[in-house]
CSV table of C-alpha atoms in Angstrom, one decimal:
chain,number,residue,atom,x,y,z
A,38,UNK,CA,0.0,0.0,0.0
A,39,UNK,CA,1.3,3.4,-1.0
A,40,UNK,CA,0.5,6.0,1.7
A,41,UNK,CA,1.1,9.7,1.2
A,42,UNK,CA,1.5,11.8,4.4
A,43,UNK,CA,0.9,15.5,4.5
A,44,UNK,CA,2.6,17.5,7.2
A,45,UNK,CA,5.4,15.0,7.3
A,46,UNK,CA,7.6,17.4,9.2
A,47,UNK,CA,5.2,17.5,12.2
A,48,UNK,CA,5.4,15.3,15.2
A,49,UNK,CA,2.7,12.8,14.0
A,50,UNK,CA,3.9,13.0,10.4
A,51,UNK,CA,7.4,12.1,11.4
A,52,UNK,CA,6.2,9.2,13.5
A,53,UNK,CA,4.2,7.9,10.5
A,54,UNK,CA,6.9,7.9,7.9
A,55,UNK,CA,9.3,6.2,10.3
A,56,UNK,CA,6.8,3.5,11.2
A,57,UNK,CA,8.4,0.1,10.3
A,58,UNK,CA,5.8,-1.5,8.0
A,59,UNK,CA,7.0,-3.8,5.2
A,60,UNK,CA,3.5,-3.6,3.6
A,61,UNK,CA,3.6,0.2,3.3
A,62,UNK,CA,5.5,2.5,1.0
A,63,UNK,CA,5.6,5.9,2.8
A,64,UNK,CA,5.7,9.1,0.9
A,65,UNK,CA,6.0,12.0,3.3
A,66,UNK,CA,5.6,15.6,2.1
A,67,UNK,CA,6.4,18.4,4.6
A,68,UNK,CA,5.4,22.0,4.3
A,69,UNK,CA,8.4,22.8,2.0
A,70,UNK,CA,7.2,20.2,-0.5
A,71,UNK,CA,3.5,20.7,-0.2
A,72,UNK,CA,1.5,23.7,0.9
A,73,UNK,CA,-1.9,22.0,1.4
A,74,UNK,CA,-3.6,25.4,1.2
A,75,UNK,CA,-2.5,25.7,-2.5
A,76,UNK,CA,-5.1,23.9,-4.5
A,77,UNK,CA,-3.0,23.4,-7.6
A,78,UNK,CA,-0.1,22.0,-5.6
A,79,UNK,CA,-2.4,19.5,-3.9
A,80,UNK,CA,-3.9,18.4,-7.2
A,81,UNK,CA,-0.5,18.0,-8.9
A,82,UNK,CA,1.2,16.2,-6.0
A,83,UNK,CA,-1.5,13.7,-5.5
A,84,UNK,CA,-1.9,13.1,-9.3
A,85,UNK,CA,1.9,12.5,-9.5
A,86,UNK,CA,2.1,10.1,-6.5
A,87,UNK,CA,-1.3,8.4,-7.0
A,88,UNK,CA,-1.3,7.0,-3.5
A,89,UNK,CA,-3.7,4.3,-2.3
A,90,UNK,CA,-4.3,6.4,0.8
A,91,UNK,CA,-3.5,9.9,2.2
A,92,UNK,CA,-3.0,10.5,5.9
A,93,UNK,CA,-3.6,14.2,6.3
A,94,UNK,CA,-1.7,15.5,9.3
A,95,UNK,CA,-0.9,19.0,8.0
A,96,UNK,CA,-2.6,21.6,10.1
A,97,UNK,CA,-2.5,25.0,11.6
A,98,UNK,CA,-2.1,24.0,15.3
A,99,UNK,CA,-1.1,27.2,17.1
A,100,UNK,CA,-4.3,27.3,19.2
A,101,UNK,CA,-3.7,30.7,20.7
A,102,UNK,CA,-2.3,32.4,17.7
A,103,UNK,CA,-5.3,31.2,15.6
A,104,UNK,CA,-7.5,33.6,17.7
A,105,UNK,CA,-5.7,36.5,16.0
A,106,UNK,CA,-5.1,34.8,12.7
A,107,UNK,CA,-8.5,33.2,11.9
A,108,UNK,CA,-8.1,33.6,8.1
A,109,UNK,CA,-4.8,31.7,8.1
A,110,UNK,CA,-6.2,29.0,10.3
A,111,UNK,CA,-9.2,28.6,8.0
A,112,UNK,CA,-6.9,28.6,4.9
A,113,UNK,CA,-4.9,25.7,6.2
A,114,UNK,CA,-7.4,23.7,8.4
A,115,UNK,CA,-10.5,24.1,6.2
A,116,UNK,CA,-9.5,24.9,2.7
A,117,UNK,CA,-6.3,22.9,2.8
A,118,UNK,CA,-8.3,19.8,3.9
A,119,UNK,CA,-10.8,20.4,1.2
A,120,UNK,CA,-8.1,20.6,-1.5
A,121,UNK,CA,-6.4,17.4,-0.2
A,122,UNK,CA,-9.8,15.6,-0.1
A,123,UNK,CA,-10.7,16.7,-3.7
A,124,UNK,CA,-7.3,15.5,-4.9
A,125,UNK,CA,-7.8,12.2,-3.2
A,126,UNK,CA,-11.2,11.7,-4.7
A,127,UNK,CA,-9.8,12.5,-8.2
A,128,UNK,CA,-7.4,9.5,-8.0
A,129,UNK,CA,-9.6,7.2,-6.0
A,130,UNK,CA,-7.4,7.4,-2.9
A,131,UNK,CA,-8.7,6.9,0.7
A,132,UNK,CA,-8.3,9.9,3.0
A,133,UNK,CA,-7.5,9.7,6.7
A,134,UNK,CA,-8.1,13.1,8.1
A,135,UNK,CA,-6.6,13.8,11.6
A,136,UNK,CA,-8.8,16.1,13.8
A,137,UNK,CA,-9.1,17.2,17.4
A,138,UNK,CA,-10.9,17.1,20.7
A,139,UNK,CA,-11.3,20.9,20.3
A,140,UNK,CA,-14.3,20.4,18.1
A,141,UNK,CA,-16.2,19.9,21.4
A,142,UNK,CA,-16.9,22.6,24.0
A,143,UNK,CA,-15.2,20.8,26.8
A,144,UNK,CA,-18.2,21.2,29.1
A,145,UNK,CA,-19.0,17.5,29.3
A,146,UNK,CA,-18.5,15.1,32.2
A,147,UNK,CA,-18.3,11.8,30.4
A,148,UNK,CA,-16.3,10.7,27.3
A,149,UNK,CA,-17.5,12.3,24.1
A,150,UNK,CA,-19.1,9.9,21.6
A,151,UNK,CA,-18.4,10.3,17.9
A,152,UNK,CA,-22.0,11.3,17.2
A,153,UNK,CA,-22.2,13.9,20.0
A,154,UNK,CA,-22.9,17.4,18.7
A,155,UNK,CA,-19.7,19.5,18.1
A,156,UNK,CA,-19.6,22.9,19.6
A,157,UNK,CA,-16.1,24.4,19.2
A,158,UNK,CA,-15.2,27.4,21.3
A,159,UNK,CA,-12.0,28.4,19.5
A,160,UNK,CA,-10.9,29.4,16.1
A,161,UNK,CA,-8.7,26.3,15.9
A,162,UNK,CA,-11.6,24.0,16.8
A,163,UNK,CA,-14.0,25.7,14.4
A,164,UNK,CA,-11.6,25.5,11.5
A,165,UNK,CA,-10.8,21.9,12.2
A,166,UNK,CA,-14.5,21.0,12.4
A,167,UNK,CA,-15.1,22.8,9.0
A,168,UNK,CA,-12.2,20.7,7.6
A,169,UNK,CA,-13.9,17.6,8.8
A,170,UNK,CA,-17.1,18.6,7.0
A,171,UNK,CA,-15.4,19.6,3.8
A,172,UNK,CA,-13.4,16.3,3.7
A,173,UNK,CA,-16.5,14.2,4.2
A,174,UNK,CA,-18.2,16.2,1.5
A,175,UNK,CA,-15.4,16.1,-1.1
A,176,UNK,CA,-14.0,12.5,-0.7
A,177,UNK,CA,-16.3,9.4,-0.7
A,178,UNK,CA,-13.5,7.4,1.1
A,179,UNK,CA,-12.9,9.5,4.2
A,180,UNK,CA,-12.0,8.6,7.7
A,181,UNK,CA,-12.0,11.3,10.4
A,182,UNK,CA,-9.8,10.5,13.4
A,183,UNK,CA,-10.1,12.9,16.3
A,184,UNK,CA,-7.3,12.7,18.9
A,185,UNK,CA,-6.1,14.6,21.9
A,186,UNK,CA,-3.1,15.7,24.0
A,187,UNK,CA,-0.6,14.3,21.5
A,188,UNK,CA,3.1,13.8,22.4
A,189,UNK,CA,6.0,11.8,21.0
A,190,UNK,CA,9.6,11.8,20.0
A,191,UNK,CA,9.4,14.6,17.4
A,192,UNK,CA,8.5,18.3,17.8
A,193,UNK,CA,7.3,20.3,20.8
A,194,UNK,CA,4.9,18.7,23.2
A,195,UNK,CA,3.9,18.6,26.8
A,196,UNK,CA,6.1,15.6,27.8
A,197,UNK,CA,9.3,17.1,26.3
A,198,UNK,CA,8.4,20.6,27.8
A,199,UNK,CA,8.0,19.1,31.3
A,200,UNK,CA,11.3,17.2,31.1
A,201,UNK,CA,13.1,20.4,29.9
A,202,UNK,CA,11.5,22.5,32.7
A,203,UNK,CA,12.4,20.0,35.3
A,204,UNK,CA,16.1,20.3,34.3
A,205,UNK,CA,15.8,24.1,35.0
A,206,UNK,CA,13.5,24.3,38.0
A,207,UNK,CA,12.9,22.4,41.2
A,208,UNK,CA,9.3,23.5,41.5
A,209,UNK,CA,6.7,23.5,38.8
A,210,UNK,CA,3.0,24.6,38.7
A,211,UNK,CA,0.7,22.6,36.4
A,212,UNK,CA,-3.0,23.0,35.7
A,213,UNK,CA,-5.2,20.5,37.5
A,214,UNK,CA,-8.7,21.4,36.3
A,215,UNK,CA,-8.5,20.3,32.7
A,216,UNK,CA,-9.1,16.6,32.1
A,217,UNK,CA,-8.2,14.6,28.9
A,218,UNK,CA,-6.4,11.6,27.5
A,219,UNK,CA,-2.7,11.9,26.5
A,220,UNK,CA,-2.0,10.2,23.2
A,221,UNK,CA,1.4,8.7,22.1
A,222,UNK,CA,2.1,9.4,18.4
A,223,UNK,CA,3.4,5.9,17.9
A,224,UNK,CA,0.1,4.3,19.0
A,225,UNK,CA,-1.9,6.9,17.0
A,226,UNK,CA,0.3,6.3,13.9
A,227,UNK,CA,-0.2,2.5,14.2
A,228,UNK,CA,-4.0,2.9,14.4
A,229,UNK,CA,-4.2,5.4,11.5
A,230,UNK,CA,-2.1,3.0,9.3
A,231,UNK,CA,-4.4,0.1,10.2
A,232,UNK,CA,-7.5,2.3,9.5
A,233,UNK,CA,-6.1,3.2,6.0
A,234,UNK,CA,-6.0,-0.4,5.1
A,235,UNK,CA,-9.7,-0.9,5.6
A,236,UNK,CA,-12.9,0.5,4.1
A,237,UNK,CA,-14.7,1.2,7.4
A,238,UNK,CA,-15.2,4.9,6.6
A,239,UNK,CA,-16.6,7.4,9.1
A,240,UNK,CA,-15.7,9.3,12.3
A,241,UNK,CA,-13.4,7.8,15.0
A,242,UNK,CA,-12.0,8.9,18.3
A,243,UNK,CA,-8.4,7.8,18.7
A,244,UNK,CA,-6.7,8.6,21.9
A,245,UNK,CA,-5.0,6.4,24.4
A,246,UNK,CA,-7.3,5.0,27.1
A,247,UNK,CA,-8.0,6.4,30.5
A,248,UNK,CA,-8.0,10.0,31.6
A,249,UNK,CA,-6.1,12.4,33.8
A,250,UNK,CA,-5.4,16.1,34.4
A,251,UNK,CA,-2.3,17.9,33.1
A,252,UNK,CA,-1.0,17.9,36.7
A,253,UNK,CA,-1.6,14.1,37.0
A,254,UNK,CA,0.1,13.7,33.6
A,255,UNK,CA,3.1,15.7,34.7
A,256,UNK,CA,3.3,13.7,38.0
A,257,UNK,CA,3.4,10.4,36.0
A,258,UNK,CA,6.1,11.8,33.7
A,259,UNK,CA,8.4,12.5,36.6
A,260,UNK,CA,7.6,9.3,38.5
A,261,UNK,CA,8.4,7.1,35.5
A,262,UNK,CA,11.5,9.1,34.6
A,263,UNK,CA,12.8,9.1,38.2
A,264,UNK,CA,13.0,12.9,38.4
A,265,UNK,CA,12.6,14.6,41.7
A,266,UNK,CA,10.7,17.8,41.2
A,267,UNK,CA,8.0,19.5,43.3
A,268,UNK,CA,4.7,19.8,41.5
A,269,UNK,CA,2.0,22.3,42.6
A,270,UNK,CA,-1.5,22.0,41.2
A,271,UNK,CA,-3.1,25.2,39.9
A,272,UNK,CA,-6.2,26.4,38.1
A,273,UNK,CA,-6.8,27.3,34.4
A,274,UNK,CA,-7.6,30.9,35.6
A,275,UNK,CA,-4.0,31.2,37.0
A,276,UNK,CA,-2.7,30.8,33.4
A,277,UNK,CA,-5.0,32.8,31.2
A,278,UNK,CA,-4.6,32.1,27.4
A,279,UNK,CA,-6.1,33.8,24.3
A,280,UNK,CA,-8.0,30.5,23.4
A,281,UNK,CA,-10.1,28.9,26.1
A,282,UNK,CA,-9.0,25.3,26.9
A,283,UNK,CA,-11.6,22.6,27.3
A,284,UNK,CA,-12.2,21.6,30.9
A,285,UNK,CA,-13.1,18.0,29.8
A,286,UNK,CA,-12.0,16.6,26.5
A,287,UNK,CA,-11.9,12.8,27.0
A,288,UNK,CA,-12.8,11.0,23.8
A,289,UNK,CA,-14.8,7.8,24.0
A,290,UNK,CA,-13.8,5.0,21.5
A,291,UNK,CA,-17.1,3.4,20.6
A,292,UNK,CA,-16.6,3.6,16.9
A,293,UNK,CA,-13.3,1.6,17.1
A,294,UNK,CA,-15.0,-1.2,18.9
A,295,UNK,CA,-18.1,-1.1,16.7
A,296,UNK,CA,-15.9,-1.5,13.6
A,297,UNK,CA,-13.7,-4.3,14.9
A,298,UNK,CA,-10.7,-2.3,16.0
A,299,UNK,CA,-9.0,-2.6,19.4
A,300,UNK,CA,-9.0,0.4,21.8
A,301,UNK,CA,-5.7,2.2,22.1
A,302,UNK,CA,-3.9,1.1,25.3
A,303,UNK,CA,-4.0,3.0,28.6
A,304,UNK,CA,-2.1,6.4,28.5
A,305,UNK,CA,0.1,5.4,31.4
A,306,UNK,CA,1.4,2.2,29.6
A,307,UNK,CA,2.1,4.2,26.5
A,308,UNK,CA,3.9,6.9,28.5
A,309,UNK,CA,6.1,4.2,30.2
A,310,UNK,CA,7.1,2.9,26.7
A,311,UNK,CA,7.9,6.3,25.5
A,312,UNK,CA,10.1,7.2,28.5
A,313,UNK,CA,11.9,3.8,28.7
A,314,UNK,CA,15.0,5.0,26.9
A,315,UNK,CA,15.3,7.9,29.3
A,316,UNK,CA,15.2,5.9,32.5
């Protein structure tokens, strides 16, 4: 299977193209090789490669900056997704579109189901939701995979930030009133690749199992790494940001089970695997 990856320079894109799969030929295009918001570039690149599937990870992910750059966020997350979807449809390719927990308002108290009504509160969330809609409209072979709290070996993320801060400070304050599910890029990449090999189209939630707060996540990072640092829980209000963060963004995985997939493993087990080399 020939799989094209957009946004191959990002943390999930890099994980995908390095995934050791003998049955997959990876073709990764980073931003320098493909601007997804350029319709002609998308059409030409997909027509030249003629992939069996496209895993679309390219996105405008600067959640706070998007509040002051809504047009740019829309250009990449909505229009860019549409152009990729149209190009995929033109060559008969499947499309795996990576989306986000930010399509929900974060006011829930139990894991969000795939069919729950979306109600994004940020520019980022609204543009990603519009990208979902346009992808499903433009490509008849579309999978939507929403995920949350992503971290891994490549790029900036919470785990790497915590490890860096712990090397500089003996006391850290971490938010304890936002709850979600950390997701390891390796586990996510494996699932997306498996998904691309099927024809079970539709919307999926794909995060590691279980849930925690950012404070609990940080505590686990330092426990597993054997790092002695004092953690102080704090509230979201103590760290105001331009874009409101969802208080609760745990994603239920009913669609995975309904379509014969296994749930992603518990977030703590995935974190332990990721941190093993550091211990």
